[in-house]
Amino acid sequence: MTSRFHERRRRPWLVRASAGLFLLLTACKGDSLPKARVLPEPPPAPHAEGCENTSADPGRVTLHRLNRAEYDATVRDLLGDTTRPARDFPADDHGYGFDNNADVLSLSPLLLEKYASAAEKLVETAWAQGTLRTCALDATHPEPCARDILSRFARRAWRRPVTPEEVDRLLGALTLAKQHGDTPEAGVKLALRTVLVSPHFLFRVEKDPQASSLTPHRLDGFELASRLSYFLWSSMPDEALLQAAEQGQLATPAQLEAQVRRMLADPKAHALVSNFAGQWLFTRALDSAEPDPMLYGTFNDDLRKAMRQETELVFQEFLTGEHKLRDLLDAPFTYVNDALAAHYGLPLPGSATPQRVDLSAHPERQGIFGHGSLLTVTSNPDRTSPVQRGVWVLEQLLCSAPPPPPPNVEGLPPPVNPLMTMKERMALHRSLPQCQGCHRMMDPLGLALENYDPIGRWRLHEVSGAPVDATGDLPDGAVLNGGADMRRFVKADPKLPACITEHLLTYALGRGTSEADACRVREISASAEASGGRLVDYILAIVLSDSFTSRRGDTEAQTP
Amino acid sequence: MSSTKRPLSRRTFLRGAGALMALPLLERWGSTAHAAEATLAPRRLAVFYVPNGIHMQKWMPSGTGPAWELTPTLQPLAAVKSDVLVISGLANDAGKPDGDGHHAAGTAALLSCMKAFKTEGTDFHAGISMDQVIARHLAQQKATRFASLELGNDAGRGIGNCDSGYACPYANNISWAGPRTPMAKEARPKAVFDRLFGGLDPGTTQAQVEKRRAYGLSIIDFVREDATSLQKQLGATDRRKLDEYFTSVRDLEKQLEALGQEGPACGVPVSPDDSEDPRAKTKAMMDLIVLAFQCDLTRVATFMLANARSNKVYGFLGLSGGHHAYSHHQFVPSNFDALSRIDRWEVEQYAYLVRRLKESRDAHGASLLDTSMIYFTSEIEDGNGHIHRNLPVLIAGRCGGAVGTDRHLRATGVPIANLYISMMRAMGVPGITTFGSDGTGELPGFGG
């Protein structure tokens, strides 16, 4: 039973198994095609045809409202405010797996009301701290200083040069204040509030020279600066980036690369961990995980926090270190504190804060599938869910998610006898003809992780006492024997780089990818892998692509 | 001056005193804002949404017409049975998804009766919801400071797919101002409270109020000009996005214009605590709806007990599995039992709102329940089969005589849009003869 996988013919097997899986992915129920996911599936072969001749359509990003994370980071960098005012805003909906999707980031009346009151508070606080006062307001001739304050502030807040006319309009607030018997200071504060409620602040504005032309054009320097800073920092451009934009120094690949490297070295790049990885790797779902306290009472908020930190710190290392991104699947290190180490059965690092530990001697904890965070959020409260775990792999790593189950069949049947393994129960479920096709691709991947319980502990027996059967039978008859086989299998899948690219590009642009992007996705992933396959290589390949640096106009609104 | 004994206005609320519960109506503040509608007393609508359907075997009342009897799930309504209308058999065919995604599609269509376009984001759209049709009508009358309140217990989860290729706004919003504009809901009672009552400083003078309004309106004028000039430089999709901004600016403007026009005084509220316990949170949200109605701050409120397809664990009911998982019951008795417990708890929360409204009086001295419609429903009937027909529907309150209560009305196969036409008419919206994709006219028997 041990390691049918290792013994012989490793490479031929991988090729065969991948091909077998791919066939099933494209025809999940046997005869009928899967219909659910709108996400396009990247073609499997690295050298698919047709890309040479396609016209380079960079697509377009809808007028992008700042989401809550972006608002908070922006006012932090603009005003030094770390109170995270957006916590009081309604939650942002998400699309294509990310809450920075411009199409679904709506602006409701409630939200504008919140923006208006946040602006007032932010300005009062910043004014009291003196951060905005670049000069002294003369009570009788306040205009020169007011002009200075407002033009500097609006340039940063609107992430572009402001025109003298715009500043003149803002100065109108001084007149209004005077009419109401207020000081020039009150007028300036009113104008500052206005800047923060303007669409130029709340939205990332990208203009099309010809709004209805489908011919691509390159973004102007300021628009590109904002794309960069909101991708890497979830925040506004800093002074260096704004100046680079002003001086036309975001034009060449070398200039862009230098900016990207500079920005990734900045602590603000942690936004990629909390906002990109938090959603791609589902770490964010940990907050709402509710393992059954009767069965899994050892799960508590300290563990919840330690699990989240583990995944964040590991991903952080991929951001700054030399690891290939695909090594996320089997990284031989992790970060645990004593509580989490005990939970995992690892030697205690002797610290309440997470420490980097070597996992050479603990292969079962290597890589993301050894993380309690992912294993917990892909489980049901009272049992593991090989299906959820399998779907996670297919959706987040291979972009090949199957359709959800048809009505009336969802759910696992109760065990016929108490000692049935999860695998046997699932086999029973799979015996329904309408379930068979899809489950043949999901189940093996999840079943191979059965040694991890619903809160990520290593186990040899299920709750019932039945011994764990962690073998997943692939459609072609090959067997994944446990997590290590499963990791190798997924890591070798040629769809992995393109799928990572697709998720990262979706996040970078704030829009879903479509068929039209398929070639671009393939080019980016090939280029990133050729440069070393690190996260920074992926990020650079995206930033240098036409999809990132260009956009096109829009014909009249389609009425789908 | 502000310390003398004069009728309490909203501006003179003392925060931190008294309790949110048991708010007596203190005094009516004569108001020009309300003089115009002396003829039609205010009517109110609250929507109480629960996810994943209902186990109907324990819900459906036995008799019909006035001879109906409470079932185990409806038992929490015993004290207000004569105020409740049960309607069975209504169908929302627009809630059926393309392929899978019944929860998101059903929820998007819940109050709009328009089919949600299947997308993860690009070109997402559904339809305007009936509560927003009513809110728009009342806003034209300048009836209240807030056109509507959107509340819910859940913020978004922020990961993965929401439902089989349907973007998350479909699953997280029942209230839609337009096909592409879901009305974001507030999920923190304290934030709701601050919005309703914050910024009311007892010492504020009339001059200060006027200045505040003038400053606020100057911001509005400025940013509207920004948006207008921007609009000319944008393509069609971007312009549509900017339209949301214009709509929101108009709403904010109306609120500013209403500053200083006092509504009736209504009590001495105290801010609720934020709790993630669904019991405390739901109760706080219900209290806020009562308060907002009583103070006439709004006449339209929607509440989502949880987002569509919620897999919340109701541990306090002795349950360890998730709600959505139970709803795919597969005819297993233990799952039916779990669902019934959840359903009954949901009806208890609804009954609490109904009882509180029955005990409370509005500025005209009428019972708030008598002037309201409190609507309970879910996006599907049965969670196992994702049935969009025979939806669970309750209406409590007579809405000023428009609703015939204490009955079980059978309306088998009738589009639920027809119920909404009747409800919109009951709320005074003129000229509604069709609604959604299949609403053809009023629901016979709605008025009794």
PDB file of C-alpha atoms in Angstrom, chain A residues 35-38 60-63 87-88 90-91 93-97 101-110 112-114 116 120 158 166 169-170 176-177 180 182 190 193-194 197-200 202-203 205-208 211 278-279 282 284-285 288 290 292 381-382 395 403-414 551 554-558 560, chain B residues 99-100 102 117-125 146 155-162 164-165 167-169 172-173 180-186 188 191 195 210-212 214-215 218-219 221-223 225-227 230 233-242 244-245 248-249 251-252 255 309 311-313 320-322 324 328 330-332 384-386:
ATOM      1  CA  LYS A  35     -21.480  24.625 -17.176  1.00  0.00           C
ATOM      2  CA  ALA A  36     -21.016  26.446 -13.934  1.00  0.00           C
ATOM      3  CA  ARG A  37     -17.869  28.470 -13.609  1.00  0.00           C
ATOM      4  CA  VAL A  38     -17.577  31.570 -15.655  1.00  0.00           C
ATOM      5  CA  ARG A  60     -10.546  47.712 -19.693  1.00  0.00           C
ATOM      6  CA  VAL A  61     -11.062  48.242 -16.017  1.00  0.00           C
ATOM      7  CA  THR A  62     -14.284  49.828 -14.879  1.00  0.00           C
ATOM      8  CA  LEU A  63     -14.051  53.070 -12.914  1.00  0.00           C
ATOM      9  CA  ARG A  87     -14.246  49.667   9.387  1.00  0.00           C
ATOM     10  CA  ASP A  88     -17.501  51.580   9.801  1.00  0.00           C
ATOM     11  CA  PRO A  90     -20.490  48.599   4.729  1.00  0.00           C
ATOM     12  CA  ALA A  91     -18.572  45.541   3.541  1.00  0.00           C
ATOM     13  CA  ASP A  93     -18.900  42.758  -2.172  1.00  0.00           C
ATOM     14  CA  HIS A  94     -16.466  40.690  -4.170  1.00  0.00           C
ATOM     15  CA  GLY A  95     -16.348  39.209  -7.628  1.00  0.00           C
ATOM     16  CA  TYR A  96     -13.965  36.733  -9.247  1.00  0.00           C
ATOM     17  CA  GLY A  97     -12.729  35.921  -5.768  1.00  0.00           C
ATOM     18  CA  ASN A 101     -13.324  43.960  -8.379  1.00  0.00           C
ATOM     19  CA  ALA A 102     -14.277  47.284  -9.934  1.00  0.00           C
ATOM     20  CA  ASP A 103     -17.474  45.965 -11.517  1.00  0.00           C
ATOM     21  CA  VAL A 104     -19.067  44.953  -8.236  1.00  0.00           C
ATOM     22  CA  LEU A 105     -17.658  47.772  -6.088  1.00  0.00           C
ATOM     23  CA  SER A 106     -20.838  49.808  -5.964  1.00  0.00           C
ATOM     24  CA  LEU A 107     -21.286  53.188  -4.383  1.00  0.00           C
ATOM     25  CA  SER A 108     -24.495  53.256  -2.380  1.00  0.00           C
ATOM     26  CA  PRO A 109     -26.001  56.347  -0.737  1.00  0.00           C
ATOM     27  CA  LEU A 110     -25.086  54.852   2.614  1.00  0.00           C
ATOM     28  CA  LEU A 112     -21.288  58.250   0.355  1.00  0.00           C
ATOM     29  CA  GLU A 113     -22.786  59.343   3.650  1.00  0.00           C
ATOM     30  CA  LYS A 114     -20.000  57.418   5.418  1.00  0.00           C
ATOM     31  CA  ALA A 116     -18.699  62.457   3.953  1.00  0.00           C
ATOM     32  CA  GLU A 120     -14.916  65.597   8.256  1.00  0.00           C
ATOM     33  CA  TRP A 158      -6.174  62.888  -6.450  1.00  0.00           C
ATOM     34  CA  GLU A 166      -9.439  73.372  -9.658  1.00  0.00           C
ATOM     35  CA  ARG A 169     -12.728  76.398  -7.115  1.00  0.00           C
ATOM     36  CA  LEU A 170     -11.537  74.875  -3.866  1.00  0.00           C
ATOM     37  CA  LEU A 176     -18.254  80.744   2.071  1.00  0.00           C
ATOM     38  CA  ALA A 177     -16.623  80.471   5.488  1.00  0.00           C
ATOM     39  CA  HIS A 180     -20.741  82.579   7.819  1.00  0.00           C
ATOM     40  CA  ASP A 182     -15.795  81.745  10.142  1.00  0.00           C
ATOM     41  CA  LEU A 190     -14.020  72.660   4.327  1.00  0.00           C
ATOM     42  CA  ARG A 193     -13.155  67.754   3.163  1.00  0.00           C
ATOM     43  CA  THR A 194     -14.346  68.466  -0.333  1.00  0.00           C
ATOM     44  CA  VAL A 197     -15.494  63.440  -1.120  1.00  0.00           C
ATOM     45  CA  SER A 198     -14.639  64.213  -4.731  1.00  0.00           C
ATOM     46  CA  PRO A 199     -14.894  61.378  -7.258  1.00  0.00           C
ATOM     47  CA  HIS A 200     -11.225  62.051  -8.046  1.00  0.00           C
ATOM     48  CA  LEU A 202     -12.959  58.006  -4.163  1.00  0.00           C
ATOM     49  CA  PHE A 203     -12.432  56.514  -7.601  1.00  0.00           C
ATOM     50  CA  VAL A 205      -9.927  57.533 -12.616  1.00  0.00           C
ATOM     51  CA  GLU A 206      -8.502  56.325 -15.915  1.00  0.00           C
ATOM     52  CA  LYS A 207      -9.555  58.363 -18.919  1.00  0.00           C
ATOM     53  CA  ASP A 208      -9.856  57.208 -22.469  1.00  0.00           C
ATOM     54  CA  ALA A 211     -14.208  56.989 -24.917  1.00  0.00           C
ATOM     55  CA  GLY A 278      -5.810  36.442   2.315  1.00  0.00           C
ATOM     56  CA  GLN A 279      -8.375  35.924  -0.429  1.00  0.00           C
ATOM     57  CA  PHE A 282      -8.801  31.706   1.928  1.00  0.00           C
ATOM     58  CA  ARG A 284      -9.694  35.479   5.511  1.00  0.00           C
ATOM     59  CA  ALA A 285     -12.321  32.789   6.002  1.00  0.00           C
ATOM     60  CA  SER A 288     -15.792  32.858  10.465  1.00  0.00           C
ATOM     61  CA  GLU A 290     -16.721  27.525  13.591  1.00  0.00           C
ATOM     62  CA  ASP A 292     -17.781  21.966  16.420  1.00  0.00           C
ATOM     63  CA  PRO A 381     -17.758  22.266  11.369  1.00  0.00           C
ATOM     64  CA  ASP A 382     -18.058  18.621  12.376  1.00  0.00           C
ATOM     65  CA  GLU A 395     -10.363  26.388  -8.248  1.00  0.00           C
ATOM     66  CA  PRO A 403     -19.840  22.724 -11.417  1.00  0.00           C
ATOM     67  CA  PRO A 404     -21.633  22.500  -8.090  1.00  0.00           C
ATOM     68  CA  PRO A 405     -23.900  19.534  -7.421  1.00  0.00           C
ATOM     69  CA  PRO A 406     -27.362  19.357  -8.905  1.00  0.00           C
ATOM     70  CA  PRO A 407     -30.374  19.805  -6.590  1.00  0.00           C
ATOM     71  CA  ASN A 408     -31.441  17.056  -4.238  1.00  0.00           C
ATOM     72  CA  VAL A 409     -28.103  15.301  -4.052  1.00  0.00           C
ATOM     73  CA  GLU A 410     -25.818  17.608  -2.168  1.00  0.00           C
ATOM     74  CA  GLY A 411     -24.431  16.242   1.060  1.00  0.00           C
ATOM     75  CA  LEU A 412     -22.768  13.133   2.238  1.00  0.00           C
ATOM     76  CA  PRO A 413     -24.959  10.203   3.237  1.00  0.00           C
ATOM     77  CA  PRO A 414     -24.678   9.152   6.866  1.00  0.00           C
ATOM     78  CA  ARG A 551      -6.470  50.075 -21.737  1.00  0.00           C
ATOM     79  CA  ASP A 554     -15.726  51.107 -24.643  1.00  0.00           C
ATOM     80  CA  THR A 555     -18.494  50.879 -27.160  1.00  0.00           C
ATOM     81  CA  GLU A 556     -21.933  51.873 -26.015  1.00  0.00           C
ATOM     82  CA  ALA A 557     -23.115  49.859 -23.053  1.00  0.00           C
ATOM     83  CA  GLN A 558     -23.957  46.328 -23.984  1.00  0.00           C
ATOM     84  CA  PRO A 560     -26.698  41.570 -21.963  1.00  0.00           C
TER      85      PRO A 560
ATOM     86  CA  GLY B  99     -27.706  26.257 -14.170  1.00  0.00           C
ATOM     87  CA  ASP B 100     -26.781  26.357 -10.519  1.00  0.00           C
ATOM     88  CA  HIS B 102     -30.168  29.049  -6.574  1.00  0.00           C
ATOM     89  CA  PHE B 117     -27.547  37.952 -14.927  1.00  0.00           C
ATOM     90  CA  LYS B 118     -25.122  35.130 -14.260  1.00  0.00           C
ATOM     91  CA  THR B 119     -21.667  36.614 -13.850  1.00  0.00           C
ATOM     92  CA  GLU B 120     -18.834  36.813 -11.359  1.00  0.00           C
ATOM     93  CA  GLY B 121     -18.728  40.551 -11.931  1.00  0.00           C
ATOM     94  CA  THR B 122     -18.674  41.809 -15.483  1.00  0.00           C
ATOM     95  CA  ASP B 123     -22.068  43.233 -16.478  1.00  0.00           C
ATOM     96  CA  PHE B 124     -23.729  42.178 -13.286  1.00  0.00           C
ATOM     97  CA  HIS B 125     -27.333  43.304 -12.978  1.00  0.00           C
ATOM     98  CA  PHE B 146     -33.651  58.410   5.525  1.00  0.00           C
ATOM     99  CA  ALA B 155     -20.823  41.382   6.263  1.00  0.00           C
ATOM    100  CA  GLY B 156     -19.297  39.547   3.301  1.00  0.00           C
ATOM    101  CA  ARG B 157     -16.959  36.600   3.784  1.00  0.00           C
ATOM    102  CA  GLY B 158     -14.572  37.978   1.239  1.00  0.00           C
ATOM    103  CA  ILE B 159     -13.261  34.752  -0.264  1.00  0.00           C
ATOM    104  CA  GLY B 160     -14.009  32.446  -3.141  1.00  0.00           C
ATOM    105  CA  ASN B 161     -17.193  32.154  -5.108  1.00  0.00           C
ATOM    106  CA  CYS B 162     -20.417  33.283  -3.535  1.00  0.00           C
ATOM    107  CA  SER B 164     -21.800  28.898  -8.500  1.00  0.00           C
ATOM    108  CA  GLY B 165     -20.603  31.721 -10.659  1.00  0.00           C
ATOM    109  CA  ALA B 167     -21.169  37.545  -8.069  1.00  0.00           C
ATOM    110  CA  CYS B 168     -21.458  38.259  -4.385  1.00  0.00           C
ATOM    111  CA  PRO B 169     -23.749  41.309  -4.561  1.00  0.00           C
ATOM    112  CA  ASN B 172     -25.507  39.659  -0.053  1.00  0.00           C
ATOM    113  CA  ASN B 173     -28.213  42.165  -0.972  1.00  0.00           C
ATOM    114  CA  ARG B 180     -26.756  47.529 -10.968  1.00  0.00           C
ATOM    115  CA  THR B 181     -26.975  49.236  -7.608  1.00  0.00           C
ATOM    116  CA  PRO B 182     -27.380  47.001  -4.603  1.00  0.00           C
ATOM    117  CA  MET B 183     -28.037  48.997  -1.447  1.00  0.00           C
ATOM    118  CA  ALA B 184     -25.112  48.172   0.804  1.00  0.00           C
ATOM    119  CA  LYS B 185     -26.293  47.067   4.204  1.00  0.00           C
ATOM    120  CA  GLU B 186     -24.947  47.826   7.622  1.00  0.00           C
ATOM    121  CA  ARG B 188     -22.975  46.634  12.949  1.00  0.00           C
ATOM    122  CA  ALA B 191     -22.809  51.959  13.297  1.00  0.00           C
ATOM    123  CA  ARG B 195     -25.884  57.000  11.688  1.00  0.00           C
ATOM    124  CA  GLU B 210     -27.734  76.389   8.987  1.00  0.00           C
ATOM    125  CA  LYS B 211     -24.001  76.760   8.625  1.00  0.00           C
ATOM    126  CA  ARG B 212     -23.585  73.027   8.710  1.00  0.00           C
ATOM    127  CA  ALA B 214     -24.544  75.388   3.862  1.00  0.00           C
ATOM    128  CA  TYR B 215     -21.095  73.826   4.177  1.00  0.00           C
ATOM    129  CA  SER B 218     -21.141  73.491  -0.868  1.00  0.00           C
ATOM    130  CA  ILE B 219     -19.289  70.179  -0.836  1.00  0.00           C
ATOM    131  CA  ASP B 221     -22.075  71.416  -5.369  1.00  0.00           C
ATOM    132  CA  PHE B 222     -18.347  71.092  -5.821  1.00  0.00           C
ATOM    133  CA  VAL B 223     -18.153  67.346  -6.186  1.00  0.00           C
ATOM    134  CA  GLU B 225     -19.384  69.590 -10.779  1.00  0.00           C
ATOM    135  CA  ASP B 226     -16.327  67.319 -10.606  1.00  0.00           C
ATOM    136  CA  ALA B 227     -18.433  64.328 -11.488  1.00  0.00           C
ATOM    137  CA  LEU B 230     -15.543  63.729 -15.469  1.00  0.00           C
ATOM    138  CA  GLN B 233     -14.475  61.959 -20.497  1.00  0.00           C
ATOM    139  CA  LEU B 234     -15.591  58.435 -19.707  1.00  0.00           C
ATOM    140  CA  GLY B 235     -16.849  55.469 -21.676  1.00  0.00           C
ATOM    141  CA  ALA B 236     -20.281  53.955 -21.236  1.00  0.00           C
ATOM    142  CA  THR B 237     -19.438  51.464 -18.483  1.00  0.00           C
ATOM    143  CA  ASP B 238     -17.550  54.027 -16.442  1.00  0.00           C
ATOM    144  CA  ARG B 239     -20.356  56.551 -16.837  1.00  0.00           C
ATOM    145  CA  ARG B 240     -22.758  53.976 -15.493  1.00  0.00           C
ATOM    146  CA  LYS B 241     -20.530  53.530 -12.459  1.00  0.00           C
ATOM    147  CA  LEU B 242     -20.417  57.271 -11.968  1.00  0.00           C
ATOM    148  CA  GLU B 244     -24.147  55.610  -8.687  1.00  0.00           C
ATOM    149  CA  TYR B 245     -22.144  58.546  -7.425  1.00  0.00           C
ATOM    150  CA  SER B 248     -25.762  58.998  -3.840  1.00  0.00           C
ATOM    151  CA  VAL B 249     -24.939  62.702  -4.014  1.00  0.00           C
ATOM    152  CA  ASP B 251     -29.515  61.390  -1.500  1.00  0.00           C
ATOM    153  CA  LEU B 252     -26.946  63.133   0.645  1.00  0.00           C
ATOM    154  CA  GLN B 255     -30.501  64.622   3.937  1.00  0.00           C
ATOM    155  CA  ARG B 309     -26.443  30.244   1.411  1.00  0.00           C
ATOM    156  CA  ASN B 311     -23.683  28.009   6.645  1.00  0.00           C
ATOM    157  CA  LYS B 312     -23.819  29.578  10.080  1.00  0.00           C
ATOM    158  CA  VAL B 313     -23.537  27.172  12.992  1.00  0.00           C
ATOM    159  CA  SER B 320     -23.068  21.572  15.371  1.00  0.00           C
ATOM    160  CA  GLY B 321     -23.579  21.530  11.598  1.00  0.00           C
ATOM    161  CA  GLY B 322     -23.975  24.512   9.304  1.00  0.00           C
ATOM    162  CA  HIS B 324     -26.832  25.369   4.544  1.00  0.00           C
ATOM    163  CA  HIS B 328     -29.739  19.843   1.964  1.00  0.00           C
ATOM    164  CA  GLN B 330     -31.817  14.472   1.916  1.00  0.00           C
ATOM    165  CA  PHE B 331     -34.986  13.563   3.816  1.00  0.00           C
ATOM    166  CA  VAL B 332     -32.933  12.541   6.840  1.00  0.00           C
ATOM    167  CA  ASN B 384     -32.767  20.344  -0.647  1.00  0.00           C
ATOM    168  CA  GLY B 385     -34.473  20.801  -3.979  1.00  0.00           C
ATOM    169  CA  HIS B 386     -34.004  24.566  -4.322  1.00  0.00           C
TER     170      HIS B 386
END
